[in-house]
Amino acid sequence: MIRLLHTADWQIGKPFGGFDEERRAELRAARFAAVGRIAVLAAARDVAAVLVAGDAFDDNTVHDRDVNRVLDAMAAFSGPWVFLPGNHDAATTGSVWSRMRGLAERRGLANVVVADEPEPIVMCEGRLAVLPAPLVRRHEGADLTQWFDHAETPASAVRLGLAHGALENRLPEGADAGNPIAEGRAATARLDYLALGDWHGFLGGIAPKTVYAGTPEPDRYPANEPGFVAIVEIDGPGEAPRIERVAVAHYVWAARVLRLDGEAGDVESLLAAFAEPGRTLLRLTLAGSLPLRERVRLEEILAHWRDRFFHLGSRDDDLFDEPDEDDLDRIDVSGFVRTAIETLRTKAADPADPGREAARLAIRMAYVEHRRLTAGER
């Protein structure tokens, strides 16, 4: 029996440009920490090798210090690490892989294997033969796994394919179809396991003996299931693999949609349901309508929870202010000012009025300002 750890899409060096500098630094650091957890897991489960199915690095311009940090994070597992160049870190002239080889050699690390040639890699004392399909440019129109079908490997070796791209006819609609891989490649190439990268969520059972490991540390608001690696056990050539999905992520990226009709309390309930907000990045989309007093309450709720979540982003393009009589009475104005507020209210309620949004904002600002002034008088 041979046991392996399959991972992919580390994206070391990803800039996370949509966040402030403090959060960017923490998210970048989390990717190195994920490699460290993978190394500890590989050692604890006594795997024969770790297979990285492409995009270990976000691009080929990553600094040497980042490559060294990866090598440091790998230290807990002294067995072989097999790296496949993907579309982000393709094996082009001057790629990160020549630098990684040099840094590993300088540090005396003999367990770093860069699979940048389409030829079998026989390892683990002949018990494992890895067939890699390295990308040499970001976008490839041909199926680079085709050579697997005719590759010769020892009869006693488990035969494993390592590729990065889109399994044809198997990924969800709308997925990137670049760098195609035949859906039946595991069968035509007589593979015992096909380890894939590029799809950032864990996707097992997508085809016989074929698995996407996904990114071990989420990096976007997912429609898939990131944050895992695969532990794969194969009794011998021709035997079916046993695949275990193991969670390794630190941060949770979540997206929620909530409709509010007259009351903001459901937002508090939704946010309070997250067990570890300090490790959560939440994208919250709000729709519906609220009176002004509940809109102010909503902003207070969000302000409180933004200080508790690692990141809380909210979008309320479809959440409308609907001031009622109580709101207007609380503004407590009369005469021409009340007449102006009523005029704004009429404009805000008219979908055909081009000044509708400006009127809504003006009413909200009047309400908030009046609350501020009256609070100061108390």
XYZ file of N, CA and C in Angstrom, residues 117-123 128-132 147-148 150-154 159-160:
63
model
N 9.228 18.405 -16.805
C 9.403 17.703 -18.073
C 8.334 16.617 -18.195
N 7.759 16.422 -19.389
C 6.745 15.374 -19.570
C 7.394 14.010 -19.712
N 7.836 13.479 -18.590
C 8.463 12.155 -18.572
C 8.212 11.514 -17.220
N 8.146 10.182 -17.156
C 7.837 9.520 -15.879
C 8.889 9.806 -14.817
N 8.411 9.975 -13.593
C 9.285 10.112 -12.423
C 9.018 8.903 -11.542
N 9.984 7.989 -11.490
C 9.840 6.783 -10.676
C 10.486 7.059 -9.323
N 9.743 6.835 -8.261
C 10.228 7.185 -6.925
C 9.708 6.185 -5.904
N 6.155 3.930 -6.965
C 5.321 5.004 -7.484
C 5.933 5.557 -8.763
N 5.095 5.702 -9.788
C 5.507 6.352 -11.038
C 4.563 7.519 -11.289
N 5.131 8.742 -11.280
C 4.349 9.958 -11.495
C 4.498 10.392 -12.945
N 3.370 10.598 -13.610
C 3.352 11.091 -14.990
C 2.888 12.551 -14.951
N 3.794 13.519 -15.126
C 3.410 14.926 -15.027
C 3.085 15.543 -16.387
N 0.152 12.211 -23.578
C 1.301 11.303 -23.589
C 1.213 10.236 -22.501
N 0.381 10.467 -21.478
C 0.220 9.473 -20.416
C -0.175 8.109 -20.988
N 0.608 6.390 -23.475
C 1.637 5.519 -24.053
C 2.908 5.460 -23.215
N 2.880 6.089 -22.039
C 4.081 6.112 -21.194
C 4.326 4.746 -20.567
N 5.584 4.320 -20.578
C 5.982 3.056 -19.965
C 6.409 3.287 -18.521
N 5.876 2.497 -17.613
C 6.254 2.580 -16.196
C 6.430 1.159 -15.664
N 7.185 0.984 -14.568
C 7.379 -0.360 -14.015
C 6.047 -1.018 -13.644
N 0.603 3.863 -10.700
C 0.707 4.789 -11.833
C -0.187 6.003 -11.574
N 0.440 7.159 -11.469
C -0.279 8.353 -11.037
C -0.059 9.494 -12.024
